[in-house]
Short mmCIF file of C-alpha atoms in Angstrom, two decimals:
data_model
loop_
_atom_site.label_atom_id
_atom_site.label_comp_id
_atom_site.label_asym_id
_atom_site.label_seq_id
_atom_site.Cartn_x
_atom_site.Cartn_y
_atom_site.Cartn_z
CA MET A 12 -37.64 45.01 54.93
CA SER A 13 -36.87 42.90 51.89
CA ASP A 14 -38.39 43.19 48.46
CA VAL A 15 -41.14 40.75 49.33
CA ALA A 16 -43.30 43.64 50.42
CA THR A 17 -43.19 45.49 47.12
CA THR A 18 -46.42 44.06 45.75
CA ALA A 19 -48.11 47.33 46.38
CA ALA A 20 -51.56 46.21 45.40
CA GLY A 21 -51.70 43.20 47.66
CA GLN A 22 -50.17 44.71 50.73
CA PRO A 23 -52.46 45.15 53.69
CA LEU A 24 -53.16 48.76 54.42
CA GLY A 25 -54.15 47.94 57.93
CA THR A 26 -57.53 49.64 57.77
CA ALA A 27 -60.91 49.09 56.33
CA ALA A 28 -59.34 50.43 53.16
CA SER A 29 -57.65 47.08 52.63
CA SER A 30 -60.98 45.52 51.82
CA ARG A 31 -61.44 48.12 49.12
CA ALA A 32 -57.94 47.85 47.71
CA GLU A 33 -57.94 46.43 44.23
CA VAL A 34 -56.20 43.09 44.18
CA THR A 35 -54.46 42.06 41.00
CA THR A 36 -54.56 38.54 39.68
CA THR A 37 -50.91 38.04 40.55
CA THR A 38 -50.15 35.91 43.57
CA ARG A 39 -50.28 37.82 46.81
CA VAL A 40 -47.10 37.64 48.78
CA GLN A 41 -47.52 37.14 52.49
CA VAL A 42 -45.97 39.98 54.42
CA ARG A 43 -43.94 38.66 57.32
CA ARG A 44 -45.30 40.92 59.95
CA GLU A 45 -48.88 41.96 60.38
CA ALA A 46 -49.22 45.72 60.38
CA ALA A 47 -51.36 47.27 63.10
CA PRO A 48 -54.38 49.15 61.81
CA TYR A 49 -54.10 52.93 61.55
CA ALA A 50 -55.63 55.07 64.27
CA SER A 51 -58.85 56.95 63.65
CA PRO A 52 -58.11 60.15 61.69
CA TYR A 53 -60.14 62.05 64.28
CA VAL A 54 -57.92 60.79 67.11
CA ALA A 55 -54.72 61.49 65.15
CA GLY A 56 -56.11 64.89 64.17
CA VAL A 57 -56.90 65.89 67.74
CA GLY A 58 -53.40 64.73 68.68
CA ILE A 59 -51.89 66.99 66.02
CA GLY A 60 -54.18 69.80 67.18
CA VAL A 61 -52.82 69.49 70.72
CA VAL A 62 -49.24 69.52 69.37
CA LEU A 63 -50.08 72.63 67.33
CA LEU A 64 -51.63 74.31 70.37
CA LEU A 65 -48.52 73.47 72.39
CA ALA A 66 -46.42 75.14 69.69
CA PHE A 67 -48.57 78.27 69.97
CA VAL A 68 -48.40 78.28 73.79
CA LEU A 69 -44.68 77.54 74.06
CA MET A 70 -43.33 79.32 70.99
CA GLY A 71 -45.99 81.70 69.71
CA ARG A 72 -45.69 80.04 66.31
CA GLY A 73 -47.20 77.00 64.66
CA LEU A 74 -45.98 73.92 62.83
CA GLY A 75 -44.62 73.87 59.29
CA ALA A 76 -42.80 71.78 56.71
CA SER A 77 -41.98 73.54 53.45
CA GLY A 78 -39.85 76.15 55.23
CA ALA A 79 -37.42 73.39 56.19
CA PHE A 80 -37.02 72.47 52.52
CA SER A 81 -36.24 76.13 51.75
CA SER A 82 -33.50 76.20 54.39
CA VAL A 83 -31.94 73.05 52.95
CA VAL A 84 -31.99 74.42 49.39
CA ALA A 85 -30.71 77.84 50.48
CA ALA A 86 -27.88 76.20 52.44
CA ALA A 87 -26.95 74.01 49.46
CA VAL A 88 -26.96 76.90 46.99
CA SER A 89 -25.00 79.04 49.42
CA THR A 90 -22.37 76.31 49.74
CA ALA A 91 -22.11 75.75 45.99
CA ALA A 92 -22.34 79.39 44.89
CA PRO A 93 -22.08 81.77 47.87
CA SER A 94 -22.27 85.04 45.95
CA HIS A 95 -25.18 83.81 43.80
CA ALA A 96 -27.14 82.89 46.93
CA ALA A 97 -26.28 86.14 48.68
CA GLY A 98 -27.51 88.15 45.68
CA ASN A 99 -30.85 86.32 45.61
CA GLU A 100 -33.58 87.77 47.80
CA PHE A 101 -35.38 84.43 48.26
CA TYR A 102 -32.30 82.48 49.41
CA SER A 103 -31.14 85.40 51.53
CA ARG A 104 -34.36 85.19 53.53
CA TYR A 105 -33.21 81.76 54.77
CA LEU A 106 -29.56 82.82 55.20
CA SER A 107 -30.30 86.03 57.08
CA ASP A 108 -28.44 84.99 60.23
CA GLY A 109 -25.23 85.70 58.35
CA ALA A 110 -22.48 83.54 59.79
CA ALA A 111 -24.85 81.23 61.64
CA ASN A 112 -25.62 77.85 60.10
CA PRO A 113 -28.86 78.14 58.04
CA LEU A 114 -29.74 74.60 59.10
CA ARG A 115 -29.79 75.66 62.76
CA ASP A 116 -33.39 76.56 62.16
CA TRP A 117 -36.60 75.88 64.11
CA LEU A 118 -38.43 74.23 61.20
CA VAL A 119 -35.43 72.14 60.13
CA LEU A 120 -35.22 70.70 63.66
CA GLU A 121 -39.00 70.22 63.78
CA ILE A 122 -38.83 68.20 60.54
CA ILE A 123 -35.97 66.09 61.93
CA GLY A 124 -38.37 65.39 64.79
CA VAL A 125 -41.14 64.46 62.33
CA VAL A 126 -38.83 61.86 60.76
CA ILE A 127 -37.95 60.40 64.18
CA GLY A 128 -41.56 60.38 65.41
CA GLY A 129 -42.95 58.92 62.19
CA LEU A 130 -40.35 56.16 62.19
CA ALA A 131 -40.92 55.36 65.89
CA SER A 132 -44.66 55.08 65.38
CA ALA A 133 -44.27 52.84 62.31
CA VAL A 134 -41.69 50.60 63.99
CA LEU A 135 -43.94 50.01 67.01
CA ALA A 136 -46.93 49.35 64.74
CA GLY A 137 -45.01 47.05 62.37
CA ARG A 138 -45.61 49.37 59.44
CA VAL A 139 -42.06 49.97 58.20
CA ARG A 140 -41.75 48.69 54.61
CA TRP A 141 -39.07 49.31 51.98
CA THR A 142 -41.57 49.63 49.18
CA THR A 143 -43.26 51.94 46.70
CA GLU A 144 -46.87 52.79 47.46
CA ARG A 145 -48.92 52.81 44.27
CA GLY A 146 -52.07 51.56 42.65
CA ALA A 147 -52.19 48.44 40.49
CA GLY A 148 -52.46 50.43 37.25
CA ILE A 149 -48.89 51.75 37.10
CA THR A 150 -45.31 50.56 37.58
CA ASP A 151 -43.05 51.46 40.50
CA ARG A 152 -40.97 53.56 38.14
CA ARG A 153 -43.98 55.55 36.94
CA ARG A 154 -45.07 56.09 40.54
CA LEU A 155 -41.65 57.46 41.48
CA VAL A 156 -41.73 59.83 38.50
CA ASN A 157 -45.21 61.00 39.56
CA ALA A 158 -43.99 61.55 43.11
CA PHE A 159 -41.03 63.59 41.87
CA VAL A 160 -43.14 65.68 39.47
CA GLY A 161 -45.81 66.23 42.13
CA GLY A 162 -43.13 67.22 44.62
CA THR A 163 -41.67 69.73 42.17
CA ALA A 164 -45.07 71.34 41.62
CA MET A 165 -45.64 71.47 45.39
CA GLY A 166 -42.21 73.03 45.90
CA VAL A 167 -43.05 75.85 43.49
CA GLY A 168 -46.63 76.22 44.74
CA ALA A 169 -45.66 76.23 48.42
CA LYS A 170 -42.98 78.88 47.90
CA LEU A 171 -45.30 81.07 45.86
CA ALA A 172 -47.93 80.77 48.60
CA ARG A 173 -45.38 81.00 51.45
CA GLY A 174 -46.40 77.74 53.04
CA CYS A 175 -47.95 74.32 52.59
CA THR A 176 -50.58 72.09 54.17
CA SER A 177 -48.76 72.40 57.53
CA GLY A 178 -47.71 76.04 57.78
CA LEU A 179 -50.73 77.48 56.01
CA GLY A 180 -53.26 74.64 56.31
CA LEU A 181 -52.87 73.80 59.99
CA THR A 182 -51.15 76.85 61.52
CA GLY A 183 -52.96 79.43 59.39
CA GLY A 184 -56.20 77.49 59.61
CA ALA A 185 -56.19 77.57 63.42
CA THR A 186 -55.14 81.24 63.59
CA LEU A 187 -57.89 82.15 61.08
CA SER A 188 -55.53 83.65 58.50
CA VAL A 189 -57.49 84.68 55.39
CA GLY A 190 -54.66 83.79 53.00
CA SER A 191 -54.29 80.36 54.59
CA TRP A 192 -57.93 79.50 54.07
CA LEU A 193 -57.73 80.77 50.48
CA PHE A 194 -54.66 78.58 49.93
CA VAL A 195 -56.34 75.46 51.32
CA ILE A 196 -59.47 75.97 49.22
CA ALA A 197 -57.35 76.59 46.09
CA ALA A 198 -55.22 73.52 46.85
CA PHE A 199 -58.26 71.25 47.07
CA VAL A 200 -59.66 72.76 43.85
CA GLY A 201 -56.30 72.10 42.14
CA ALA A 202 -56.16 68.56 43.52
CA TYR A 203 -59.70 67.63 42.50
CA ALA A 204 -59.13 69.09 39.03
CA THR A 205 -55.99 66.98 38.59
CA ALA A 206 -57.04 63.72 40.26
CA PRO A 207 -59.26 62.39 37.42
CA LEU A 208 -56.24 62.46 35.09
CA LEU A 209 -54.36 60.19 37.48
CA ARG A 210 -57.07 57.70 38.39
CA ARG A 211 -55.05 54.82 36.93
CA ALA A 212 -52.14 55.62 39.24
CA TRP A 213 -54.13 54.62 42.30
CA ARG A 214 -56.67 52.07 41.15
CA MET B 6 -54.19 89.35 83.26
CA ILE B 7 -51.86 87.77 80.72
CA GLY B 8 -50.59 84.48 82.11
CA GLY B 9 -47.34 84.52 80.20
CA ALA B 10 -48.00 82.50 77.07
CA PRO B 11 -46.51 82.31 74.46
CA PHE B 12 -43.56 81.59 76.74
CA TYR B 13 -40.80 82.04 74.16
CA GLU B 14 -42.24 85.40 73.10
CA PHE B 15 -42.10 86.56 76.72
CA GLY B 16 -38.50 85.42 77.12
CA ARG B 17 -39.15 82.49 79.46
CA PHE B 18 -36.49 80.44 77.68
CA GLY B 19 -33.80 80.98 75.08
CA GLU B 20 -33.09 79.94 71.53
CA GLY B 21 -31.31 76.71 72.49
CA THR B 22 -34.34 75.48 74.43
CA SER B 23 -36.62 76.54 71.57
CA LEU B 24 -34.71 74.23 69.23
CA VAL B 25 -35.09 71.30 71.64
CA ILE B 26 -38.81 72.06 71.75
CA ALA B 27 -38.81 72.06 67.92
CA VAL B 28 -37.48 68.49 67.86
CA LEU B 29 -39.90 67.30 70.56
CA LEU B 30 -42.96 68.86 68.92
CA GLY B 31 -41.78 67.47 65.58
CA ILE B 32 -41.55 63.96 67.05
CA ALA B 33 -45.14 64.21 68.31
CA PHE B 34 -46.30 65.67 64.98
CA GLY B 35 -44.64 62.86 63.01
CA TRP B 36 -46.00 60.26 65.43
CA PHE B 37 -49.61 61.35 64.97
CA LEU B 38 -49.23 61.74 61.19
CA GLU B 39 -48.00 58.15 60.95
CA GLN B 40 -50.68 56.90 63.36
CA GLY B 41 -53.33 58.48 61.15
CA GLY B 42 -51.96 56.74 58.06
CA MET B 43 -50.62 59.95 56.52
CA GLY B 44 -47.28 58.33 55.67
CA ASN B 45 -49.03 56.13 53.13
CA ALA B 46 -49.72 57.73 49.73
CA ARG B 47 -52.31 55.12 48.81
CA LYS B 48 -54.38 55.91 51.87
CA LEU B 49 -53.84 59.65 51.47
CA SER B 50 -54.83 59.72 47.81
CA GLY B 51 -58.21 58.21 48.70
CA GLN B 52 -59.10 61.79 49.60
CA PHE B 53 -59.03 62.76 45.92
CA TYR B 54 -61.28 59.87 44.82
CA LEU B 55 -63.64 60.24 47.78
CA THR B 56 -62.99 56.69 49.02
CA ASP B 57 -61.01 57.56 52.18
CA LEU B 58 -61.40 61.07 53.55
CA SER B 59 -58.83 60.74 56.34
CA VAL B 60 -56.98 63.86 55.14
CA LEU B 61 -60.03 66.07 55.55
CA LYS B 62 -61.01 64.53 58.89
CA LEU B 63 -57.48 64.76 60.30
CA MET B 64 -56.84 68.31 59.11
CA PHE B 65 -60.18 69.66 60.29
CA SER B 66 -59.87 67.87 63.68
CA ALA B 67 -56.42 69.36 64.18
CA ILE B 68 -57.47 72.87 63.13
CA VAL B 69 -60.59 72.85 65.33
CA THR B 70 -58.67 71.51 68.35
CA ALA B 71 -55.90 74.12 68.13
CA MET B 72 -58.35 76.90 67.23
CA LEU B 73 -60.58 76.19 70.25
CA GLY B 74 -57.52 75.91 72.49
CA LEU B 75 -56.26 79.32 71.36
CA PHE B 76 -59.73 80.83 71.75
CA TRP B 77 -60.26 79.56 75.30
CA LEU B 78 -56.72 80.28 76.51
CA SER B 79 -56.93 83.86 75.28
CA TRP B 80 -60.47 84.24 76.69
CA ALA B 81 -59.17 83.05 80.06
CA GLY B 82 -56.34 85.57 79.85
CA LEU B 83 -53.67 82.89 79.85
CA LEU B 84 -52.33 83.62 76.37
CA ASP B 85 -51.66 86.86 74.51
CA LEU B 86 -53.07 86.25 71.03
CA SER B 87 -51.32 89.31 69.62
CA ARG B 88 -48.01 87.50 70.20
CA VAL B 89 -49.08 84.42 68.22
CA TYR B 90 -47.84 84.37 64.64
CA VAL B 91 -50.56 84.57 61.98
CA PRO B 92 -49.40 83.57 58.46
CA GLU B 93 -49.52 86.68 56.29
CA THR B 94 -51.98 86.97 53.45
CA PHE B 95 -50.91 87.54 49.83
CA ILE B 96 -54.16 86.90 47.98
CA ALA B 97 -53.06 86.30 44.35
CA PRO B 98 -49.89 84.26 44.96
CA GLN B 99 -51.66 82.15 47.59
CA VAL B 100 -54.55 81.31 45.28
CA VAL B 101 -52.24 80.56 42.32
CA GLY B 102 -49.72 78.78 44.57
CA GLY B 103 -52.57 76.77 46.10
CA LEU B 104 -53.79 75.60 42.68
CA ILE B 105 -50.26 74.52 41.66
CA PHE B 106 -49.71 72.91 45.06
CA GLY B 107 -53.02 71.02 44.83
CA ALA B 108 -52.17 69.68 41.37
CA GLY B 109 -48.85 68.47 42.78
CA PHE B 110 -50.59 67.01 45.83
CA ALA B 111 -52.89 64.85 43.67
CA THR B 112 -49.99 63.86 41.39
CA GLY B 113 -47.57 63.03 44.19
CA GLY B 114 -50.07 61.59 46.67
CA LEU B 115 -48.28 63.14 49.66
CA CYS B 116 -47.68 66.65 50.95
CA PRO B 117 -44.30 68.04 52.12
CA GLY B 118 -44.77 67.06 55.78
CA THR B 119 -46.24 63.62 55.12
CA SER B 120 -43.52 62.85 52.54
CA CYS B 121 -41.01 62.98 55.41
CA VAL B 122 -43.06 60.39 57.32
CA ALA B 123 -43.41 58.23 54.19
CA ALA B 124 -39.65 58.37 53.53
CA ALA B 125 -38.83 57.69 57.19
CA THR B 126 -40.94 54.51 57.10
CA GLY B 127 -39.28 53.13 53.96
CA ARG B 128 -41.56 54.40 51.22
CA LYS B 129 -39.48 55.11 48.12
CA ASP B 130 -42.20 57.36 46.72
CA GLY B 131 -41.74 59.53 49.81
CA LEU B 132 -38.04 59.90 49.00
CA ALA B 133 -38.83 60.74 45.37
CA LEU B 134 -41.32 63.37 46.51
CA ILE B 135 -38.78 64.97 48.85
CA ALA B 136 -36.30 65.14 45.93
CA GLY B 137 -39.03 66.77 43.83
CA MET B 138 -39.81 69.30 46.58
CA LEU B 139 -36.16 70.30 46.80
CA ALA B 140 -36.04 70.66 43.01
CA GLY B 141 -39.22 72.75 43.05
CA VAL B 142 -37.92 75.07 45.76
CA PHE B 143 -34.70 75.47 43.77
CA VAL B 144 -36.69 76.28 40.61
CA PHE B 145 -38.66 78.88 42.56
CA GLY B 146 -35.48 80.31 44.06
CA GLU B 147 -33.85 80.69 40.64
CA ALA B 148 -37.03 82.16 39.18
CA SER B 149 -37.69 84.46 42.12
CA PRO B 150 -35.98 87.54 40.62
CA ALA B 151 -38.44 87.27 37.71
CA ILE B 152 -41.61 86.31 39.60
CA GLY B 153 -40.81 87.97 42.91
CA GLN B 154 -43.01 90.95 42.11
CA PHE B 155 -46.05 88.69 41.68
CA ALA B 156 -45.13 86.63 44.76
CA ASP B 157 -45.09 89.81 46.86
CA SER B 158 -48.27 91.27 45.39
CA THR B 159 -51.71 91.72 46.99
CA GLY B 160 -50.26 91.60 50.50
CA ARG B 161 -52.71 92.12 53.34
CA GLY B 162 -50.47 91.39 56.35
CA ALA B 163 -51.77 89.30 59.25
CA TRP B 164 -55.36 89.50 58.02
CA THR B 165 -57.85 87.27 59.83
CA LEU B 166 -61.30 85.94 58.98
CA PRO B 167 -63.01 87.94 61.78
CA GLN B 168 -61.53 91.14 60.28
CA ALA B 169 -62.45 90.16 56.73
CA PHE B 170 -66.06 89.30 57.57
CA GLY B 171 -66.50 91.98 60.24
CA LEU B 172 -67.57 89.31 62.73
CA SER B 173 -66.47 88.62 66.28
CA TYR B 174 -63.72 86.09 66.99
CA GLY B 175 -66.19 83.80 68.77
CA THR B 176 -68.68 83.88 65.90
CA VAL B 177 -66.04 82.82 63.36
CA VAL B 178 -64.76 80.08 65.69
CA GLY B 179 -68.30 78.78 66.11
CA GLY B 180 -68.87 78.95 62.37
CA ILE B 181 -65.74 76.92 61.62
CA VAL B 182 -66.74 74.29 64.20
CA ALA B 183 -70.13 74.04 62.48
CA VAL B 184 -68.52 73.72 59.02
CA ALA B 185 -66.16 71.04 60.39
CA LEU B 186 -69.00 69.01 61.89
CA GLY B 187 -70.86 69.23 58.58
CA ALA B 188 -67.72 68.15 56.72
CA PHE B 189 -67.28 65.16 59.07
CA ALA B 190 -70.87 64.04 58.46
CA GLY B 191 -70.38 64.46 54.70
CA ALA B 192 -67.09 62.53 54.79
CA GLU B 193 -68.67 59.61 56.67
CA TRP B 194 -71.52 59.52 54.17
CA LEU B 195 -69.13 59.52 51.19
CA GLU B 196 -67.04 56.72 52.70
CA ARG B 197 -70.11 54.58 53.36
CA ARG B 198 -71.17 55.14 49.79
CA ALA B 199 -67.70 54.24 48.45
CA GLU B 200 -67.63 51.01 50.44
CA ARG B 201 -70.25 49.34 48.29
CA PRO B 202 -69.10 49.98 44.74
CA ALA B 203 -69.35 46.33 43.69
CA ARG B 204 -73.12 46.27 43.74
CA PRO B 205 -74.83 47.83 40.76
CA MET B 206 -76.50 51.15 41.30
CA LYS B 207 -80.00 50.76 42.61
CA VAL B 208 -82.47 51.49 39.90
CA VAL B 209 -84.96 54.09 41.00
CA ALA B 210 -88.36 52.46 40.74
#
């Protein structure tokens, strides 16, 4: 987990994609541990589908992600400025339990699980790296700025739409929600309209 | 004939147990996301340049699996579909929110869920994206008194595709399976095409 692995362009992706990855003329640094190749997206997808189905069967609700971010922000605002948070309809939605801790929330705990499960999988596969994933055309710093800006847009977009690729895309997709399918189509339109402007960031 | 699912909805266990289930399901969710390479922004962003369509394949596989499971369990009388939460529809904010979200997705290279996997496995860009998400949610929260009216507009409740198209549940399920299979075939074709970019385009004789 040292800085040796930060040559983003030369690092093995562990899939067929590595053969396609652009390699810069700089010397490739050997990564100490060989990363296992990623599983087939179909296999991983069916696995997630079974997890989603289990959520429906056990809980009557699906998976999500952006709701956990809302709880964290609402809790932070409520701690810093209690009356401001209480007077705001959006924050109040995530503080509705009154005295109860807003972080004692189903989605917050699910996301804690996601962090544990993702880390466990990467540790066993030798894929943990303290690095910045980017294309050869930009610096680490630029990539981090892009990630932050993209995250900010997704935060606004997900709250406007009341969900993200998990809560609307997967959960709403499987329950045939009209709004969810509209969101997913709009998201891919937005992504494909934006991607050409950022080609350098990934090549 | 209802067999008792969803169990939580029918009071088979309490809130404490539901939170333990949240962690366990989250662990499995995070595990499969990482296994599928979704914690890596470089792999994920291949979706937007049509070089690696793992995002589409993974999402459609997951949706079809869960959708068929729900369909069969309810058909067999083992699950009460009316007790399963359907995300509510708000047409205008979901289309506009989707466009903004998509632009952010292509810029950031990860989505909210996958950013947690990226960060957990040491990717600094995942951490930066999480910070951005929190900032974005805060911006929305502060702006919500002004834009709340738009965000709550064009509500249609728990509106489903079978209702919208006036088709049976089974017909829509079958249609989505067909679309997914077509999308898989298209994705494989695009990836094969992207794998040989070095060679010059064949000149049509």
